[in-house]
Every structure is written in C-alpha cells, then in structure tokens.
PDB file of C-alpha atoms (C1' of nucleotides) in Angstrom:
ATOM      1  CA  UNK A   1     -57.663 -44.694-124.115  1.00  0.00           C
ATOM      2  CA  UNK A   2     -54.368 -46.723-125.179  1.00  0.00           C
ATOM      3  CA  UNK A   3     -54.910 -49.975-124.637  1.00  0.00           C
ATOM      4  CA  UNK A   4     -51.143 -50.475-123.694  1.00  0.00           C
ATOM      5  CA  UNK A   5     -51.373 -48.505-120.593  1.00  0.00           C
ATOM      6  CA  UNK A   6     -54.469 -49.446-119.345  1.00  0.00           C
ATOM      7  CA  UNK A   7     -55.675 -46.124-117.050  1.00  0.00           C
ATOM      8  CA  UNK A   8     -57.942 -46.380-114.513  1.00  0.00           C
ATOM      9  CA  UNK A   9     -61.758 -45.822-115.506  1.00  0.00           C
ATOM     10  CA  UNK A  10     -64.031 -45.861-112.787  1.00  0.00           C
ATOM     11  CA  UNK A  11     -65.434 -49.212-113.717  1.00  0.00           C
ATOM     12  CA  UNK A  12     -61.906 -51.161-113.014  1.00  0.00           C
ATOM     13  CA  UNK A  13     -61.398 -49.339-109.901  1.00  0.00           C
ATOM     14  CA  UNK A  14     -63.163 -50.828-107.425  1.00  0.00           C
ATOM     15  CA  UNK A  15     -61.670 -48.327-104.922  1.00  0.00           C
ATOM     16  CA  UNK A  16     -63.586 -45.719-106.419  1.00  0.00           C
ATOM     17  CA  UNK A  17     -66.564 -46.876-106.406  1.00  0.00           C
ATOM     18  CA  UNK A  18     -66.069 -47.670-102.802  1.00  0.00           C
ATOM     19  CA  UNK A  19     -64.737 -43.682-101.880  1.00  0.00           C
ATOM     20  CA  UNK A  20     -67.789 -43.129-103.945  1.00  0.00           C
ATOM     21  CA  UNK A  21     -69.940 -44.429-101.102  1.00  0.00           C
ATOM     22  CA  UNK A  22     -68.010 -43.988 -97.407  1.00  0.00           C
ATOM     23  CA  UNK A  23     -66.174 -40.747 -99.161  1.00  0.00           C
ATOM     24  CA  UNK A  24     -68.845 -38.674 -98.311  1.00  0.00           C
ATOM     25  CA  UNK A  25     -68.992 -36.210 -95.345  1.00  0.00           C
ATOM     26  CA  UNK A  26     -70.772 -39.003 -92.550  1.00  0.00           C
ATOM     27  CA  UNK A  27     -70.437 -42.465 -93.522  1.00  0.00           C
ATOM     28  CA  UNK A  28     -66.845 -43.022 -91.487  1.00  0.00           C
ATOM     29  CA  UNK A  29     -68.583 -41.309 -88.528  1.00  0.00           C
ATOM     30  CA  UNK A  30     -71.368 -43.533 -88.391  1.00  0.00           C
ATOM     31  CA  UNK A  31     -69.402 -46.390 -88.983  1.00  0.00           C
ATOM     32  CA  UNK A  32     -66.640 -46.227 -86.516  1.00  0.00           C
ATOM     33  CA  UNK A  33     -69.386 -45.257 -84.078  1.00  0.00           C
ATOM     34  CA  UNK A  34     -71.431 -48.074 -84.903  1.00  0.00           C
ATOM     35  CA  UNK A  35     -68.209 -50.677 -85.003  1.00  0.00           C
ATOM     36  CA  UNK A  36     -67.641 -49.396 -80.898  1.00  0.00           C
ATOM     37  CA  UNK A  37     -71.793 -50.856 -80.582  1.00  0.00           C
ATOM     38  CA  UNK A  38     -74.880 -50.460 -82.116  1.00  0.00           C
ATOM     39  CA  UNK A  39     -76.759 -46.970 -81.327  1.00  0.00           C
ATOM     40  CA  UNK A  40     -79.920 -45.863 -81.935  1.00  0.00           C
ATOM     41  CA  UNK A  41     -81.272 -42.981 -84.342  1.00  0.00           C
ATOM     42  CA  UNK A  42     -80.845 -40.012 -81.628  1.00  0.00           C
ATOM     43  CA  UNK A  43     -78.140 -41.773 -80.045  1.00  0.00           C
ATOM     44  CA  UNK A  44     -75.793 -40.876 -83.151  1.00  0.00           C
ATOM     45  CA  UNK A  45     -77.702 -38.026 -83.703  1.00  0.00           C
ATOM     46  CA  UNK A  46     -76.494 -36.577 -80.419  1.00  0.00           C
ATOM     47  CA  UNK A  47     -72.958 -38.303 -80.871  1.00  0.00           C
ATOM     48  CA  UNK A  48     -71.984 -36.927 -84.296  1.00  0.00           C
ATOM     49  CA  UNK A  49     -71.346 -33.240 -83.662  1.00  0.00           C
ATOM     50  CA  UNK A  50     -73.002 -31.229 -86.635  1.00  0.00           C
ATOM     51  CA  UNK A  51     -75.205 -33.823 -88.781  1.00  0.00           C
ATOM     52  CA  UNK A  52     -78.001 -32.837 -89.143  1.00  0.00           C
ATOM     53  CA  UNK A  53     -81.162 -35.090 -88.888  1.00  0.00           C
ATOM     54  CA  UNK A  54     -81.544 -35.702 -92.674  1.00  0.00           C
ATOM     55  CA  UNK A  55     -77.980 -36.607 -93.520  1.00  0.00           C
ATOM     56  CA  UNK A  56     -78.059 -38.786 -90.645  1.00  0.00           C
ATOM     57  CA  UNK A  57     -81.236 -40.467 -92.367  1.00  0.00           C
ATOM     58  CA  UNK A  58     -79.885 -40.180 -95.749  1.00  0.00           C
ATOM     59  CA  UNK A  59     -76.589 -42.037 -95.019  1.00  0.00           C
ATOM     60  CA  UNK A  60     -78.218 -44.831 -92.728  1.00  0.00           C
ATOM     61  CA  UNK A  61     -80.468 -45.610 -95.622  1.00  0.00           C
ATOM     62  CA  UNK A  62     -77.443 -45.612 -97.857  1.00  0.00           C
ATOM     63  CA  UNK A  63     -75.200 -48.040 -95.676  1.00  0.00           C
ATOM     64  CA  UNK A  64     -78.474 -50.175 -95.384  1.00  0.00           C
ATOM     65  CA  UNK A  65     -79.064 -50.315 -98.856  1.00  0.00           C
ATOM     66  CA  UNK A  66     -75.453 -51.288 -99.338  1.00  0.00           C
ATOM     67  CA  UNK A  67     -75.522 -53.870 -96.869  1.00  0.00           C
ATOM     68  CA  UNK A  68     -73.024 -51.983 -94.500  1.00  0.00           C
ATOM     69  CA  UNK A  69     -75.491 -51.486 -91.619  1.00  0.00           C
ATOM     70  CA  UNK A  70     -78.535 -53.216 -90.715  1.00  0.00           C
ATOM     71  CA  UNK A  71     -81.957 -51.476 -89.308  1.00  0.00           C
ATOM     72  CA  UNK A  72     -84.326 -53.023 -86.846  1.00  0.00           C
ATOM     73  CA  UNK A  73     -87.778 -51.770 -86.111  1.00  0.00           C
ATOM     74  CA  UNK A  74     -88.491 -52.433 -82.628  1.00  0.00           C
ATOM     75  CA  UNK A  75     -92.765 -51.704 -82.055  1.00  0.00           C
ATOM     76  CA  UNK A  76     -92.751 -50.361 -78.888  1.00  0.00           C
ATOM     77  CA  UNK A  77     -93.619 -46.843 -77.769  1.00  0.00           C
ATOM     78  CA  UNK A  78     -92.184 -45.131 -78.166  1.00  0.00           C
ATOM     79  CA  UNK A  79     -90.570 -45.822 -81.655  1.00  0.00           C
ATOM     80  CA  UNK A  80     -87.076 -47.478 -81.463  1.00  0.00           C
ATOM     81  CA  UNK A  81     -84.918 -48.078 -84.099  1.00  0.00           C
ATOM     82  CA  UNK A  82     -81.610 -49.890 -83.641  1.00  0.00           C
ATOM     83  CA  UNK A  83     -78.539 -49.980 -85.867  1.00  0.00           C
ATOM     84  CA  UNK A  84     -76.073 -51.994 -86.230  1.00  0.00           C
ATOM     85  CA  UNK A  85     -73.100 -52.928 -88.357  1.00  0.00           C
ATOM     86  CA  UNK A  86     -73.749 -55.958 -90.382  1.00  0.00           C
ATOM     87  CA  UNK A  87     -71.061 -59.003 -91.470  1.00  0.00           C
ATOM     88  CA  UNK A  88     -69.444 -57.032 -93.802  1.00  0.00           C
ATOM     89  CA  UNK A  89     -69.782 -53.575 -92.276  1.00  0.00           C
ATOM     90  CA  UNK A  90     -67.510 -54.819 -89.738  1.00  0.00           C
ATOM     91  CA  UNK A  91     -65.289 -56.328 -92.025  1.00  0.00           C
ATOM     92  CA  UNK A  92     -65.481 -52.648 -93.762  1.00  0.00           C
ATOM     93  CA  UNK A  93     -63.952 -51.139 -90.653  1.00  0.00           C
ATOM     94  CA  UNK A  94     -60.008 -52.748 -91.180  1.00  0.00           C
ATOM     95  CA  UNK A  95     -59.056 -50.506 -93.904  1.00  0.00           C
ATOM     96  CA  UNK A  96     -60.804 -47.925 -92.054  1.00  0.00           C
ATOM     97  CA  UNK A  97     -59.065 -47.981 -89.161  1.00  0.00           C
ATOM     98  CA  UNK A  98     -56.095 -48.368 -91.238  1.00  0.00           C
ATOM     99  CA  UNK A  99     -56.626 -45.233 -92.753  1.00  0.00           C
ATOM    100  CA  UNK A 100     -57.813 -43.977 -89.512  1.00  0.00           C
ATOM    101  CA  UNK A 101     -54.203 -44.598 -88.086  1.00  0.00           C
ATOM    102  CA  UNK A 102     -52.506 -43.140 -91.010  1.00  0.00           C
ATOM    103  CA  UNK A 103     -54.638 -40.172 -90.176  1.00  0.00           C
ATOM    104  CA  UNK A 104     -53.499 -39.651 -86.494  1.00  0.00           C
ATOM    105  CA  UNK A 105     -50.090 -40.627 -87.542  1.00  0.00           C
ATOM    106  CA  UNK A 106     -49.474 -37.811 -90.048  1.00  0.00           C
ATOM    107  CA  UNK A 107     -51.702 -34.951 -89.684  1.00  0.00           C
ATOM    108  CA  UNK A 108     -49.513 -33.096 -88.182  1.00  0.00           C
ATOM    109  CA  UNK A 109     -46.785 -34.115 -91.369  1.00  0.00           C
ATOM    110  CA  UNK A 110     -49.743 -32.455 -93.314  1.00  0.00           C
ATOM    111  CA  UNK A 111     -50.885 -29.593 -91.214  1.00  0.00           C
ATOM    112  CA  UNK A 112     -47.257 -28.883 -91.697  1.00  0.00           C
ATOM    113  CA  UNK A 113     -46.829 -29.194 -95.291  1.00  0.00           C
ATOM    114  CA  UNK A 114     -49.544 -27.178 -95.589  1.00  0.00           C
ATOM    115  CA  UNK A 115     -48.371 -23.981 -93.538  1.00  0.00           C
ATOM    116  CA  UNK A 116     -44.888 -23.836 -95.330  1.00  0.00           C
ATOM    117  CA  UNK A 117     -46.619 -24.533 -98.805  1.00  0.00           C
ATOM    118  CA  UNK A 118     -48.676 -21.344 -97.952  1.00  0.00           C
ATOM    119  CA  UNK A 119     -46.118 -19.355 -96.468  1.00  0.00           C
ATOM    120  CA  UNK A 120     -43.554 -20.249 -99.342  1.00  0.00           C
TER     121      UNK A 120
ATOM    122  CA  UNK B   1     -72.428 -31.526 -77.369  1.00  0.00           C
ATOM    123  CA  UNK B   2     -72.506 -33.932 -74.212  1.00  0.00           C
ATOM    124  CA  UNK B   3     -69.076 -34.370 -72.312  1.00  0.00           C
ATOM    125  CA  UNK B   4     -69.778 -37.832 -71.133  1.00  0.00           C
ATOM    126  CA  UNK B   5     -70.466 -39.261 -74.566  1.00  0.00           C
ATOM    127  CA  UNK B   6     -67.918 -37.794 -76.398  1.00  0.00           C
ATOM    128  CA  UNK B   7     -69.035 -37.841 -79.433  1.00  0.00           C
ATOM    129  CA  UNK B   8     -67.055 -37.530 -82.878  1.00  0.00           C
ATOM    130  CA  UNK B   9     -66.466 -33.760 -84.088  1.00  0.00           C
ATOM    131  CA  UNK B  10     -64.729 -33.074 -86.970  1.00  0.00           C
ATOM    132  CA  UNK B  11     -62.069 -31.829 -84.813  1.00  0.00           C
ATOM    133  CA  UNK B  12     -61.089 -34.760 -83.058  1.00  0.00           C
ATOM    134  CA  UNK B  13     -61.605 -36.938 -85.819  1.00  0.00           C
ATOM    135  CA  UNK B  14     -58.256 -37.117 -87.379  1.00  0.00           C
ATOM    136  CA  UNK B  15     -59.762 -39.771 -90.605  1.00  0.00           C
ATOM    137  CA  UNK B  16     -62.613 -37.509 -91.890  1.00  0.00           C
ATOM    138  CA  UNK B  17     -60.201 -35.055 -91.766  1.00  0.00           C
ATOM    139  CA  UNK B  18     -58.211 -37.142 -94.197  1.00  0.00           C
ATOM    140  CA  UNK B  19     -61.005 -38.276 -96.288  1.00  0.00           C
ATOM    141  CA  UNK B  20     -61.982 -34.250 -96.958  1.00  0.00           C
ATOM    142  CA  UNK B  21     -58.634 -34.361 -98.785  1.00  0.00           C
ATOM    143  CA  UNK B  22     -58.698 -37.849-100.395  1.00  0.00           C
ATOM    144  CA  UNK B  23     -61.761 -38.730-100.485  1.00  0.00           C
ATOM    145  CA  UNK B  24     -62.463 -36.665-103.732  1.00  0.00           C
ATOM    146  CA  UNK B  25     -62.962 -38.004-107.045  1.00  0.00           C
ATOM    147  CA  UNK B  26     -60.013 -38.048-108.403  1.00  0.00           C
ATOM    148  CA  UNK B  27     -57.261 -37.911-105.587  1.00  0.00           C
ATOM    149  CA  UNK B  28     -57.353 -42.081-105.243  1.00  0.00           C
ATOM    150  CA  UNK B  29     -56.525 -42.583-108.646  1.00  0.00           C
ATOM    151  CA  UNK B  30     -53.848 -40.040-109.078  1.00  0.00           C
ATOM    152  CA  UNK B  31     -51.524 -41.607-105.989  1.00  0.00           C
ATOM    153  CA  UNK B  32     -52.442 -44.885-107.185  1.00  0.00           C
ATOM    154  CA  UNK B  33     -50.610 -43.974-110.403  1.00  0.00           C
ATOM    155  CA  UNK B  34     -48.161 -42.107-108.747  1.00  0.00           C
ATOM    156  CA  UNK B  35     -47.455 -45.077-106.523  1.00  0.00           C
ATOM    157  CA  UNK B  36     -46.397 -47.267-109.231  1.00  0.00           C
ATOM    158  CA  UNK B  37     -43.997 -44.552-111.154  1.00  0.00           C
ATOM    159  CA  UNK B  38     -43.405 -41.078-111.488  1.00  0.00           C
ATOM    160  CA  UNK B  39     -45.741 -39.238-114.406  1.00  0.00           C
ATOM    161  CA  UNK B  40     -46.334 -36.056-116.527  1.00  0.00           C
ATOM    162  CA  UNK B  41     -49.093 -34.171-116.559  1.00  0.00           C
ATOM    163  CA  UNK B  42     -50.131 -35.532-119.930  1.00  0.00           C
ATOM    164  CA  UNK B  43     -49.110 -38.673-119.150  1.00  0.00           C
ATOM    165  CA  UNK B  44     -51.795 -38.943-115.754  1.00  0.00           C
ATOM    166  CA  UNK B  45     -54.753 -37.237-118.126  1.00  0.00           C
ATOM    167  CA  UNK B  46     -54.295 -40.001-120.538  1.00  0.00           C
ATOM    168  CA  UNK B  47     -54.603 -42.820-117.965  1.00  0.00           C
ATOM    169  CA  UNK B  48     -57.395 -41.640-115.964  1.00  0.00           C
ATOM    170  CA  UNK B  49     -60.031 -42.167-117.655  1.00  0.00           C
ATOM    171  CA  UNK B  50     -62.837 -39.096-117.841  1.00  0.00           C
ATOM    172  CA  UNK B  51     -60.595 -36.729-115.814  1.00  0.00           C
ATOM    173  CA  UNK B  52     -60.509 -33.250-116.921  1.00  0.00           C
ATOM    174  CA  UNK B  53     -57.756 -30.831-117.197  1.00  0.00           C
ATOM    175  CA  UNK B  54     -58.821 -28.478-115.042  1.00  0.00           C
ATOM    176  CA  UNK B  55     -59.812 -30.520-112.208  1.00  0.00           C
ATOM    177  CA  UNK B  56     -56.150 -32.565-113.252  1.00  0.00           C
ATOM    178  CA  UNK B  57     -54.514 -29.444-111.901  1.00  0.00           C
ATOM    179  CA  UNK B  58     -56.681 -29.093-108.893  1.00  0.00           C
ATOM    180  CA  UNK B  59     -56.426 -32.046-107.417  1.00  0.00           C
ATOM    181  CA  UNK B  60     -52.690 -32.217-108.345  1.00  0.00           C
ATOM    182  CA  UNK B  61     -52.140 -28.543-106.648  1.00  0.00           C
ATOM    183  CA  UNK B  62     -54.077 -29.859-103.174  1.00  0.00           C
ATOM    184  CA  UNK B  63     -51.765 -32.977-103.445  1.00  0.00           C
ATOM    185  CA  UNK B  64     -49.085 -31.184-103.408  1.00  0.00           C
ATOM    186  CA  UNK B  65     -49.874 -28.296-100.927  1.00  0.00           C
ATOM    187  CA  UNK B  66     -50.593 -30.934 -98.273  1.00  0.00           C
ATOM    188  CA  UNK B  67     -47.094 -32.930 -98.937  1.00  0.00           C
ATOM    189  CA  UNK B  68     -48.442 -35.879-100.733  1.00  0.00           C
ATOM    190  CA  UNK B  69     -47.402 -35.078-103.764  1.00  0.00           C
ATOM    191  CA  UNK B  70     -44.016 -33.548-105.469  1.00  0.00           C
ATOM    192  CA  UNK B  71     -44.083 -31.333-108.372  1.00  0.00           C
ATOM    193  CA  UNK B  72     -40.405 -30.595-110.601  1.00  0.00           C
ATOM    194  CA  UNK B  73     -40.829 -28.363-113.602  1.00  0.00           C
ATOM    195  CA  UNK B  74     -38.170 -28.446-115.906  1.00  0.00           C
ATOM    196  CA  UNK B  75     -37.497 -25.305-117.896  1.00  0.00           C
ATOM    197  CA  UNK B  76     -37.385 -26.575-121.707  1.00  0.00           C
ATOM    198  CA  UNK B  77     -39.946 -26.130-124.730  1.00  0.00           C
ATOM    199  CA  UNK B  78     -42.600 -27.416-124.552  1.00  0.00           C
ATOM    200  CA  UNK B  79     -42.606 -26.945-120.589  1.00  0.00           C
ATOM    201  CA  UNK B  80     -42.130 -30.243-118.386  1.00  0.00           C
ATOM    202  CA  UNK B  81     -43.443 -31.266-115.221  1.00  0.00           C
ATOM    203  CA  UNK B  82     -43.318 -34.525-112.995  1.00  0.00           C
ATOM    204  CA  UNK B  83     -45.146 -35.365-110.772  1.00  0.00           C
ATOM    205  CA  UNK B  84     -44.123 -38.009-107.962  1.00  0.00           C
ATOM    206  CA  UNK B  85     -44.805 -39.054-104.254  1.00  0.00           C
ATOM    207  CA  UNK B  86     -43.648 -37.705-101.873  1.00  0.00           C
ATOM    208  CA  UNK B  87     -42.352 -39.888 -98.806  1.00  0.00           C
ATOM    209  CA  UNK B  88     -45.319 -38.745 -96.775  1.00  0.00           C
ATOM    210  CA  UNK B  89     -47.501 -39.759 -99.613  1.00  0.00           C
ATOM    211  CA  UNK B  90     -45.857 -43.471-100.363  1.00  0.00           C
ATOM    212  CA  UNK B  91     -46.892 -43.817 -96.543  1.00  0.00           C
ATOM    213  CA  UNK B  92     -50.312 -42.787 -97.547  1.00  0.00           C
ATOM    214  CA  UNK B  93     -50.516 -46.009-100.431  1.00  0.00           C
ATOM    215  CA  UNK B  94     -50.319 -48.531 -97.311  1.00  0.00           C
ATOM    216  CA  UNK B  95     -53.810 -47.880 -95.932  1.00  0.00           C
ATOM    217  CA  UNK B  96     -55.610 -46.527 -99.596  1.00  0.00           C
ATOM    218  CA  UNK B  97     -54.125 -50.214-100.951  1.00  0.00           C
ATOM    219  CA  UNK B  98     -56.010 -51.628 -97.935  1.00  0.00           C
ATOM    220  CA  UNK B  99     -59.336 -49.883 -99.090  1.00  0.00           C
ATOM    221  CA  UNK B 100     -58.586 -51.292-102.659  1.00  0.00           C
ATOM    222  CA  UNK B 101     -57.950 -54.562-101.517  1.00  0.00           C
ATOM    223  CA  UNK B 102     -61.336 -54.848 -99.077  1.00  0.00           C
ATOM    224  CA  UNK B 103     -62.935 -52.903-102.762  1.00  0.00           C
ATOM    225  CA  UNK B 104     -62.153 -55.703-104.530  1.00  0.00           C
ATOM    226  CA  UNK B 105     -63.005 -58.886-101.884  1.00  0.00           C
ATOM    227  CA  UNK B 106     -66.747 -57.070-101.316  1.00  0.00           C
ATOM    228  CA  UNK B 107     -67.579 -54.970-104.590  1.00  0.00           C
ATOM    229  CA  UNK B 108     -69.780 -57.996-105.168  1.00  0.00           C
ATOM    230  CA  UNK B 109     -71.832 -57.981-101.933  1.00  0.00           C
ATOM    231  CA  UNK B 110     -72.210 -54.857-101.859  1.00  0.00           C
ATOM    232  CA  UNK B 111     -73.543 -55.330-105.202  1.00  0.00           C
ATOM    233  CA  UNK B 112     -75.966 -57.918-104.461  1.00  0.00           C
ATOM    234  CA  UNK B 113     -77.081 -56.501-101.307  1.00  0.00           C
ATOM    235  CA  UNK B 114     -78.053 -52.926-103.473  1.00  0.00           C
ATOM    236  CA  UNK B 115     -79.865 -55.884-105.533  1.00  0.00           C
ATOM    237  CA  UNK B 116     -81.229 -57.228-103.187  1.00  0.00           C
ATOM    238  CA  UNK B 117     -82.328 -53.883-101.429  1.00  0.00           C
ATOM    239  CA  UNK B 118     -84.009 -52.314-104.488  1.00  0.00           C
ATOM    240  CA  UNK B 119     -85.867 -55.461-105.229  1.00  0.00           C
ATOM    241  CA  UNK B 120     -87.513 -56.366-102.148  1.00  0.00           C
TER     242      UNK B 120
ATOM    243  C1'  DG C   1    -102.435 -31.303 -75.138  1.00  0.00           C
ATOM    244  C1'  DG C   2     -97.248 -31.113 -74.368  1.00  0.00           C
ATOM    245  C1'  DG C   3     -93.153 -33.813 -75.129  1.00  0.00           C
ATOM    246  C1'  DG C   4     -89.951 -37.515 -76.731  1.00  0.00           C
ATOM    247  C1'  DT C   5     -88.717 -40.582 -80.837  1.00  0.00           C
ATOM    248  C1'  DT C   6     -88.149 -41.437 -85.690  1.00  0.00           C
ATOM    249  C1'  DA C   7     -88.581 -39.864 -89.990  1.00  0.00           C
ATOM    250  C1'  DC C   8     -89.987 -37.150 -94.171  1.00  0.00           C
ATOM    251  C1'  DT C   9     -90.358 -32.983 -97.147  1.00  0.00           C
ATOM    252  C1'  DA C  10     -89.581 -28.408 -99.042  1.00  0.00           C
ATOM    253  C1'  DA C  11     -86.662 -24.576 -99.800  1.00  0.00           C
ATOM    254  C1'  DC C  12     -82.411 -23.012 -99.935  1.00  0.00           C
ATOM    255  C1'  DA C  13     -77.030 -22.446 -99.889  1.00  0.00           C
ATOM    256  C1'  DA C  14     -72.557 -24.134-100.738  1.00  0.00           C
ATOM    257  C1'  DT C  15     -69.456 -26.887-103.119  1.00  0.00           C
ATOM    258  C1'  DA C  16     -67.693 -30.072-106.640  1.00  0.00           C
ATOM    259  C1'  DG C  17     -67.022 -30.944-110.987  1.00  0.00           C
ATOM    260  C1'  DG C  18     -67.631 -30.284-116.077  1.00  0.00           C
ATOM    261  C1'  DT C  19     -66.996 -27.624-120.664  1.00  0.00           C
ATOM    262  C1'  DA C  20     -64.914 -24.565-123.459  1.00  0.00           C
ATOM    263  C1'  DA C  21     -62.004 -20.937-124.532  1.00  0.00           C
ATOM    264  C1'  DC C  22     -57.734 -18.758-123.863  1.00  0.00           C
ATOM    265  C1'  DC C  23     -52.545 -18.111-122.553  1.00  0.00           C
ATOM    266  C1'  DT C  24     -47.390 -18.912-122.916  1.00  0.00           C
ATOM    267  C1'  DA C  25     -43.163 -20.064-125.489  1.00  0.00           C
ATOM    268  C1'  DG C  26     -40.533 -21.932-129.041  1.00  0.00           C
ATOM    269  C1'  DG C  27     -40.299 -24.712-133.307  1.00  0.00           C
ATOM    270  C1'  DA C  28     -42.103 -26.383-137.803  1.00  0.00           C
ATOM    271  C1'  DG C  29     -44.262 -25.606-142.137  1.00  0.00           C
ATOM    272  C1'  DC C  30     -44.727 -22.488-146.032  1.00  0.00           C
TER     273       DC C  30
ATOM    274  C1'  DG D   1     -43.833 -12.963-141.462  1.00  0.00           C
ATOM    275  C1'  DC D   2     -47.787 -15.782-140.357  1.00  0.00           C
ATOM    276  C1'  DT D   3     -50.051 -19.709-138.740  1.00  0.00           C
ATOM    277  C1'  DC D   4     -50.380 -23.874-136.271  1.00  0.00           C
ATOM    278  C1'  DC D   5     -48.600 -27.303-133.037  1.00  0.00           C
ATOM    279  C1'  DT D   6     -47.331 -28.840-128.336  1.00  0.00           C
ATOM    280  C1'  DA D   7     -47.320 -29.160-122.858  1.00  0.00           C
ATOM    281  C1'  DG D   8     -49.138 -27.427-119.095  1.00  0.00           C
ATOM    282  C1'  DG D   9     -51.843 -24.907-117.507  1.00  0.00           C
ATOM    283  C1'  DT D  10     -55.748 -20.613-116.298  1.00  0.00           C
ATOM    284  C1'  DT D  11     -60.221 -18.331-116.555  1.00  0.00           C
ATOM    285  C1'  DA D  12     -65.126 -17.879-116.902  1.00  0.00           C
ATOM    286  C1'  DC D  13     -69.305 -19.962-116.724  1.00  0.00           C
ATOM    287  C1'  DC D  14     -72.781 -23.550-115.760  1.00  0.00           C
ATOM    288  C1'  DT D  15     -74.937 -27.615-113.602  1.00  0.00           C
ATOM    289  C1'  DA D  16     -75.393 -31.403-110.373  1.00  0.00           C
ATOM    290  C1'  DT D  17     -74.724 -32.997-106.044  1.00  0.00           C
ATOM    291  C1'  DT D  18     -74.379 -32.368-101.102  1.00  0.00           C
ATOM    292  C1'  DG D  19     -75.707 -30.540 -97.128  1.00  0.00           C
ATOM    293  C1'  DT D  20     -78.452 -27.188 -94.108  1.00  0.00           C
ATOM    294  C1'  DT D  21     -82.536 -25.278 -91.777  1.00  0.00           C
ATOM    295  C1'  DA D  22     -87.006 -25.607 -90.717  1.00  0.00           C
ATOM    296  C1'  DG D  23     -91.403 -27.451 -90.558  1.00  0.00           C
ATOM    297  C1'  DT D  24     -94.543 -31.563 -90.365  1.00  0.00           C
ATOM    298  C1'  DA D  25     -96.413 -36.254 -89.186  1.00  0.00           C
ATOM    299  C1'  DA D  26     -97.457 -40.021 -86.322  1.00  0.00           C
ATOM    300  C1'  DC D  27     -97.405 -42.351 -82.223  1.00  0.00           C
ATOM    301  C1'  DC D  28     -98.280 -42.919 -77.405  1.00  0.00           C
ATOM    302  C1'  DC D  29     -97.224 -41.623 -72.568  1.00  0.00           C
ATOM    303  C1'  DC D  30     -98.248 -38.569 -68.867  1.00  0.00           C
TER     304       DC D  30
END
DNA sequence: GGGGTTACTAACAATAGGTAACCTAGGAGC
DNA sequence: GCTCCTAGGTTACCTATTGTTAGTAACCCC
C-alpha cells in the first residue's frame, strides 16, 4: 500500500465497480437488445439464446435497481411488462458498443493468439 | 431459437465473448497498469490492491494466451519477468478507457438510483 | 380446466476466487 | 554446512457466487 504509487483498490476504480455490474454473463445482452427497442419479459426471453427465466429476472431487477433499465406494469390481461432502457442506460450503451466493435474487430487477432499459444 | 428474430447467442455475439475474458475481476486493472508502463510481477501485486498471487498469475497467463498481454523472463537470480502490452492489447485500452470514462461521469447516478431503489 | 404471461422459490452444479503452504535457485549471514 | 531471504510462481483445499433446472402461483381468456 505505498502511498507513492498509488495502486488501484476497488474503491478508486470506478471501472470496476462498473464490470462488477454489466460484467456478468447477461447484462450486455439485455442491454444492446433493449438499446435496438424496448421488449417485453418473453420477448428477451425468447431472444437471448440460453438464459434461463431466473437470470433473465435476476439481471432486469439488477439494471432496474441501478437505474439502467426501467420496468412498467401494464394491468391488462394478460400480464404485460415492458422494459426499457432509461436516460442513462442509453448513455451506458457508447462504451458498449465501443467495446462491442473492438470485439468484432479482433476476435479473430485473439482466436488466433490463442491457437498458436496452445500449439506452441 | 426463432430465425426471424434473431436473437443474440453467444456465438454471434462477438462482445460477451470479450467480456468472458475481461470482464473478470482482475483483468481491467492489470491492462490499465500495463497501459501506462511495463511492470514486474511484484511490482503489479503491490499496486492492485487485494489481488492475490495466485489469481496474479491466472489472470496474467489468460492475458497472455489470448495476445493481450507479453510476458519476457529474464534468466538472472532472483528470476525476472515483465510483463507488457501487447499491440493487440494497447488496442484493447481505447474502448476499456471508454468504460472508465462513462464509470466515472455516472458512478454517482447509479449510486443514487441504488438509493433511491432500496429506499422506496 | 387448459394455456399464455410474468415471476418466484428450492435444490443443485459449476465456476471464481481466496488462503496457505510449498518449490526453485543463488546469495548473505554466521 | 546450515538457514533464511528473495522473485515468481505452483499446488491443494475451501467457500462464495453464479447459473441451471424444475416446479409453483396467480391471473384471466377461451
């Protein structure tokens, strides 16, 4: 902990602690999908291939409480729930698609890397 | 699976892809560190803060096997190694420096909005 | 009463990450 | 000659988190 060279704890890192919430397996998913429109609950259920019905749940509620995505109760039958992205959900999805372009740019750079560092 | 709704699979989704790599704990802050100068192994458990040896050399290893990161032991006693970025992962800094940056502007409202959640 | 929509829970499996001990090789101390 | 120190790891073991499957509820339409 020198105090010259400062480190990087998790609580000056601000990066973390956002990887801490959209790092996880669904939150990009659900938020690229959501930037194209807003969907409904079996809408991105169908649309994200393999989530299952909780995770979907547990990372709507997550985005909500963060104040990435907004939820609105529609009472009708039956049931309909909308989401959509909020103010700063959609502000959220710049770096993403930064990153998302990075992605498409160099996976093959690291699908390669990866075969020679395994063969070597 | 629906054809006319494509959907977003893993497969075809080049960013989660990405974020399985770098979206660990500890991946961010090593190429953030990287980014500004070369290191030692030492030298990186020092300045992140909480990181353990073990999972030091893990995350260092996947850097490296996917290109990101460079790794040059020198043969003296005690044993040296740097550690630097690779080309592939200085082009990698552009978008995570992005992340940081929208981190920084919104760690507050996100912040509030949690507040704000957990209260009402 | 069967089916679509939204959501919750329990039970379980897989993975990530942490701790602690040990290894190597040469040099210093004694 | 023996022990300890260092840098850079490795190994074994354990727990916490993440994610999965499956089952249930409630609601109302047909």
């Amino acid at each position: 902990m020198s105090v010259r060279h400062p480190g990087v704890s998790t609580d000056d890192c601000p990066v973390r602690e956002i990887l801490d919430r959209v790092g996880d397996k669904w939150s990009v998913p659900i938020v690229v999908l959501l930037g194209e429109r807003g969907h409904r609950f079996n809408e991105l259920h169908r649309r994200i291939d393999g989530i299952s019905q909780r995770m979907l749940t547990l990372t709507l509620r997550t985005l909500a409480r963060d104040g990435l995505v907004s939820r609105t109760v529609h009472a009708s039958v039956p049931p309909r729930v909308d989401y959509e992205l909020t103010e700063l959900g959609r502000t959220l999805l710049v770096p993403v698609r930064a990153l998302d372009e990075w992605a498409r740019e160099h996976r093959d750079d690291i699908r390669a890397a990866r075969q020679r560092h395994d063969a070597g």
